[in-house]
Amino acid sequence: MSRAMQYHGWLPWGSWTLLCGSQPGCRAARCVYLCAASGPGSCFHRKILHVGGISLPRSCVRYKGGSQENRAQRSSSHHGLDHLRNVASSDAIKKHQKSLSAWFSNQPNEERQFGPSFSLDAVHVDPVIRESSLEQILKPSPDLTIQHQLQQPCRQVISLQNLFDVDACGRQVKNVVLYGTVGTGKSTLIKKMVVDWCHGLLPRFELVIPFSCEDLSYSHVPISLRRLITKKYQHLRDVVPLLGSSNLKVLFILNGLERLNLDFRLAGTELCCDANEPVPPSAIVVNLLRKYLLPEASIIVTTRPSAVHRIPGKYVGRYAEICGFSDTNLQKLYFQLRLSQPGCDGENNVASRSGEQDNLVEMLSRNLERQNQIAAACFLPSYCWLVCTTLHFLYFTRTVPPSQTLSGIYTSFLRLNFSGEVLDSTDPTKISMMKYVAKTVGKLAHEGVMSRKTSFTEEDLQQCFEVEMKTESELNQLEVFRSDVFRFFLTPCVQPGKEHTFVFTIPAMQEYLAALYVVLGEKKTLVQKVGKEVSEIIGKVSEDAAVVLSIISKVLPLRFLPVLFNLLKMFPRFFSRLSGKGRDTIARTMAEELFKEEDYYNDDVLDQINSSILGVEGPMRHPDEAADDEVFELFPIFMGGILSRRNRAILEQLGCSIKNLAAFEIAKAMKKTVIRNSRKGLPPSELMDYLFFLHEFQNERFTAEAIRSLRTVNLSSVKMTPLKCSVLASVMGSKSHEVEELNLTSCNLDTGSLRTLFPVLLRCKFLHLQLNSLGPDACKEIRDLLLHDKCAVSNLRLGNNPIGEQGAQYLAEALAGNRSLTHLSLLHTALGDRGVELIAQHLAENQQLQELNLGYNSLTDRAALHVVEVAKKHATLDKVHLYFNDISEDGKRALDSLRMDRDGVRALVFLTAGTDVSDYWSSILNVVHKNLPFWDRERVRQHLTIILQDLESSRRQTVNPWRKAKFLRVESEVKKMLGKLQHGTL
């Protein structure tokens, strides 16, 4: 019977909804990170071993010798017990523990971004483990929804330390099968188990010997068990001879049994009870599980569900399923432990660090409590890791190394879960699991992106996965995928009314897999698919035909033979050109998706990811309310990120090969599409997405050419987090590229942001930093910027920032030494008289400043007149803005008397200039209109009332009808603004 037919009995064909039913449903809130279990009783029940149809007691199959050896063993039991105690405390086992602890405590490279404090000892939450049976494994669950599972009562939960307790019949358990789908935490749990034993927290066993079944699968040379142990663990040379001859309590760990092809038939694997006899590694595993080899040893096997049946049920004492974090309390605990670790954000400020981390945990907890889709995703501990990694990337990244990208995080996440894994080790094609996912799930993801769809029905899944199945091998592969991998990528939707549809576990995963599907070239037309197969056939035939034709041409000099041969060669060349067109299509798709006009005014992609994890604060959407259109702006960014050299190297390990030539040709085609489209004016959020795309692409030559035409960078109102600042600095970091204008108005900048952006700010001519809450500390960074010998800033706007007197001191020092600044705006910066006097003291040392805006700074007559007197002596300063200050009528008259031709400076105080309207009245009103949302409205109303009175007084004093008309026009503008201000419509 084929394995497909075996699966058919327990997983009905075509029923995808049954897959979600085996999602764990227990609500047992448990956290075990350093846990000790009391040892079991010393009484071992005698067990009968069935071999070849004959029932043999355990004592009979342990040694070939029979009863004399058993009597000899019993006579030396006391001596063996004493020797056992010596072995347990020997240097060999201590060295073994030290070696295992170092090896299993070593975290992957992806973990190091969280700092050295993140280890199994520091951060670990045990997943829920549910005792199961072979009948339950083979019988699909009828539960269809996540909500139904969450309401299930807790049943048959068992802890890791109790796996080897006696079973329901009172028999001692020796063999345990621990199974779970991809991402449930099997490997991490085993690592924690080994580390606990190394630290003395698993006293039940005196020796633990872990084996990787992947490692064993690569070796087919016969080897004895004792030689295998000493080969992997040299420290156990003195301990291995005692195996089987003492009462040493040994635990063998066999991790990843699905990698091994085991044959428990006597015809396939002969019996072997001699630990010194060389046999294939798979035979060692089979005989250990049969209890024919080292029958007193305990064994724990980890495997995926599809491989559970490879071990006959009679050799298994207990089945246990790893259910992941089936309770949101476990998820919250994991996030709290992970995000609250010291050093998580790389900052030394403990108070601010703790506050931001606590806020993240609180927002994440609230989102989980809403039964949001993220709670369904975090059933799998792997996705909890991904959530924490993404939040760390979004919030705690102060500088972005070239290797740290969002697509890199997702690629590494897949490597952690699928590295080196084939979908089915028994299948001759040996297709990698990730390659199969890219071809099937990637197709579903891409169709969803193209049709703006995130939820999929069972019919959608059937059409995607089953429509092209032709062979028995494909059917087997599909069944393994449904059993082991399906729930890693797709989960039931929790949205009311869509409970029987599926969504991607994490929204961004759909876009990543869609991008991978396209970049790998899996999206082919029928002509391309047929053409590739025909090209390969003709290419092979032409090689053989060349030999035949060369022989025939010597015997029969027929002129048409060379022509026929050239025709055979022509088709592969034609197909290679067709493939080149396919790469142009990839580049064109990337450009079209990156610059979709309907997405122009969405949040940037980093804010979208943040919202998908932490949720959106505010009232929840009513079920009957129409949903917003789905946004897939990460899709083209992931396409670029996957093409980076580092991600291609990781994908190569996963069996998804992207050749260097293909990546080069796609990048070449992108220059015609992406760069050309980027020259159009982009809204701030879309421009941030474009910069993030260039960062993800990690192609320096392409980026340099792309930003060459990017002279004006407008990111106003984009919340510039440390990550976004780092991305901007990384992309615009070329020292040869000058930026004409950089607009960072209302971007939540702080001192750290200015420090990160320093190399970019240095090359900007027009720099907008208004509305950023920049205080004195930030002014210190601005001072250093302006005093730099390579500073190119000529126009600096710092309006609406709380600079204050101390900040004014730093800016005054900057003015004294700067050689590039010509325009400086300090509008509404809380300078006061003292701050302006500090600036006036250093103005004489400046030789380039032409315009200074000191409006709305609570200046009195003394400070205003003083700064104007200094400006009159300045070589280049010809305009000083002083409107919306506390200047009296006498001060106004004194300032009105200034004339450009005589005094060399013009002071802009009111909308009038004597008996005429000021030439700058519209500029002043525009400034008021733009800044009104950020100013004190009552104070603005008072100033506008004074301005209106001044306009009316000046109009009455003039007899010129033309001037009267100008006054009336300006008065109407001021009255209109006052009316809107009073009605709250401005």
PDB file of C-alpha atoms in Angstrom, residues 772-859:
ATOM      1  CA  ASN A 772      10.346  68.310  15.762  1.00  0.00           C
ATOM      2  CA  SER A 773      10.527  69.189  19.472  1.00  0.00           C
ATOM      3  CA  LEU A 774      14.258  69.813  19.120  1.00  0.00           C
ATOM      4  CA  GLY A 775      15.593  71.216  22.377  1.00  0.00           C
ATOM      5  CA  PRO A 776      18.987  72.462  23.605  1.00  0.00           C
ATOM      6  CA  ASP A 777      20.661  69.048  23.271  1.00  0.00           C
ATOM      7  CA  ALA A 778      19.637  68.874  19.623  1.00  0.00           C
ATOM      8  CA  CYS A 779      20.997  72.402  19.118  1.00  0.00           C
ATOM      9  CA  LYS A 780      24.378  71.133  20.261  1.00  0.00           C
ATOM     10  CA  GLU A 781      24.308  68.646  17.358  1.00  0.00           C
ATOM     11  CA  ILE A 782      23.191  71.417  14.981  1.00  0.00           C
ATOM     12  CA  ARG A 783      26.086  73.577  16.208  1.00  0.00           C
ATOM     13  CA  ASP A 784      28.549  70.783  15.396  1.00  0.00           C
ATOM     14  CA  LEU A 785      26.909  70.418  11.996  1.00  0.00           C
ATOM     15  CA  LEU A 786      27.182  74.119  11.124  1.00  0.00           C
ATOM     16  CA  LEU A 787      30.777  74.338  12.353  1.00  0.00           C
ATOM     17  CA  HIS A 788      31.911  71.377  10.252  1.00  0.00           C
ATOM     18  CA  ASP A 789      34.350  72.428   7.537  1.00  0.00           C
ATOM     19  CA  LYS A 790      32.348  70.496   4.887  1.00  0.00           C
ATOM     20  CA  CYS A 791      28.934  71.869   5.867  1.00  0.00           C
ATOM     21  CA  ALA A 792      26.889  72.875   2.788  1.00  0.00           C
ATOM     22  CA  VAL A 793      23.718  74.092   4.591  1.00  0.00           C
ATOM     23  CA  SER A 794      22.699  77.511   3.309  1.00  0.00           C
ATOM     24  CA  ASN A 795      19.043  77.648   4.389  1.00  0.00           C
ATOM     25  CA  LEU A 796      18.110  76.247   7.824  1.00  0.00           C
ATOM     26  CA  ARG A 797      14.579  76.316   9.220  1.00  0.00           C
ATOM     27  CA  LEU A 798      14.161  75.455  12.895  1.00  0.00           C
ATOM     28  CA  GLY A 799      10.730  76.992  13.525  1.00  0.00           C
ATOM     29  CA  ASN A 800       8.347  75.627  16.164  1.00  0.00           C
ATOM     30  CA  ASN A 801      11.007  73.857  18.214  1.00  0.00           C
ATOM     31  CA  PRO A 802      11.558  74.484  21.972  1.00  0.00           C
ATOM     32  CA  ILE A 803      15.098  75.746  21.520  1.00  0.00           C
ATOM     33  CA  GLY A 804      15.047  78.192  24.448  1.00  0.00           C
ATOM     34  CA  GLU A 805      17.876  80.270  25.835  1.00  0.00           C
ATOM     35  CA  GLN A 806      20.360  77.406  26.150  1.00  0.00           C
ATOM     36  CA  GLY A 807      19.729  76.298  22.575  1.00  0.00           C
ATOM     37  CA  ALA A 808      20.189  79.891  21.431  1.00  0.00           C
ATOM     38  CA  GLN A 809      23.673  79.869  22.986  1.00  0.00           C
ATOM     39  CA  TYR A 810      24.695  76.855  20.855  1.00  0.00           C
ATOM     40  CA  LEU A 811      23.203  78.390  17.710  1.00  0.00           C
ATOM     41  CA  ALA A 812      24.974  81.675  18.375  1.00  0.00           C
ATOM     42  CA  GLU A 813      28.280  79.821  18.559  1.00  0.00           C
ATOM     43  CA  ALA A 814      27.412  78.114  15.288  1.00  0.00           C
ATOM     44  CA  LEU A 815      26.623  81.428  13.576  1.00  0.00           C
ATOM     45  CA  ALA A 816      29.976  82.830  14.635  1.00  0.00           C
ATOM     46  CA  GLY A 817      31.985  80.073  12.939  1.00  0.00           C
ATOM     47  CA  ASN A 818      29.751  79.006  10.031  1.00  0.00           C
ATOM     48  CA  ARG A 819      30.695  79.925   6.447  1.00  0.00           C
ATOM     49  CA  SER A 820      27.720  78.575   4.449  1.00  0.00           C
ATOM     50  CA  LEU A 821      24.457  79.689   6.107  1.00  0.00           C
ATOM     51  CA  THR A 822      22.531  82.530   4.411  1.00  0.00           C
ATOM     52  CA  HIS A 823      18.974  82.036   5.744  1.00  0.00           C
ATOM     53  CA  LEU A 824      18.060  81.044   9.295  1.00  0.00           C
ATOM     54  CA  SER A 825      14.498  80.713  10.600  1.00  0.00           C
ATOM     55  CA  LEU A 826      13.971  80.612  14.387  1.00  0.00           C
ATOM     56  CA  LEU A 827      10.242  81.327  14.227  1.00  0.00           C
ATOM     57  CA  HIS A 828       8.420  80.398  17.447  1.00  0.00           C
ATOM     58  CA  THR A 829      11.371  78.815  19.243  1.00  0.00           C
ATOM     59  CA  ALA A 830      10.893  80.328  22.750  1.00  0.00           C
ATOM     60  CA  LEU A 831      14.070  82.409  22.559  1.00  0.00           C
ATOM     61  CA  GLY A 832      12.887  85.364  24.603  1.00  0.00           C
ATOM     62  CA  ASP A 833      14.891  88.577  24.963  1.00  0.00           C
ATOM     63  CA  ARG A 834      17.919  86.812  26.448  1.00  0.00           C
ATOM     64  CA  GLY A 835      18.123  84.214  23.665  1.00  0.00           C
ATOM     65  CA  VAL A 836      17.943  86.885  20.940  1.00  0.00           C
ATOM     66  CA  GLU A 837      20.614  88.962  22.687  1.00  0.00           C
ATOM     67  CA  LEU A 838      22.938  85.940  22.714  1.00  0.00           C
ATOM     68  CA  ILE A 839      22.438  85.564  18.969  1.00  0.00           C
ATOM     69  CA  ALA A 840      22.942  89.297  18.405  1.00  0.00           C
ATOM     70  CA  GLN A 841      26.273  89.162  20.253  1.00  0.00           C
ATOM     71  CA  HIS A 842      27.698  86.685  17.722  1.00  0.00           C
ATOM     72  CA  LEU A 843      26.139  88.117  14.560  1.00  0.00           C
ATOM     73  CA  ALA A 844      29.079  90.413  13.945  1.00  0.00           C
ATOM     74  CA  GLU A 845      31.395  87.414  13.535  1.00  0.00           C
ATOM     75  CA  ASN A 846      29.206  85.988  10.766  1.00  0.00           C
ATOM     76  CA  GLN A 847      29.863  87.136   7.203  1.00  0.00           C
ATOM     77  CA  GLN A 848      27.243  85.312   5.080  1.00  0.00           C
ATOM     78  CA  LEU A 849      23.816  85.531   6.768  1.00  0.00           C
ATOM     79  CA  GLN A 850      21.241  87.377   4.671  1.00  0.00           C
ATOM     80  CA  GLU A 851      17.904  86.704   6.409  1.00  0.00           C
ATOM     81  CA  LEU A 852      17.009  85.997  10.040  1.00  0.00           C
ATOM     82  CA  ASN A 853      13.496  85.107  11.231  1.00  0.00           C
ATOM     83  CA  LEU A 854      12.874  85.789  14.941  1.00  0.00           C
ATOM     84  CA  GLY A 855       9.069  86.002  14.774  1.00  0.00           C
ATOM     85  CA  TYR A 856       6.796  84.837  17.602  1.00  0.00           C
ATOM     86  CA  ASN A 857       9.511  84.736  20.270  1.00  0.00           C
ATOM     87  CA  SER A 858       8.019  87.075  22.894  1.00  0.00           C
ATOM     88  CA  LEU A 859      10.542  89.821  22.126  1.00  0.00           C
TER      89      LEU A 859
END
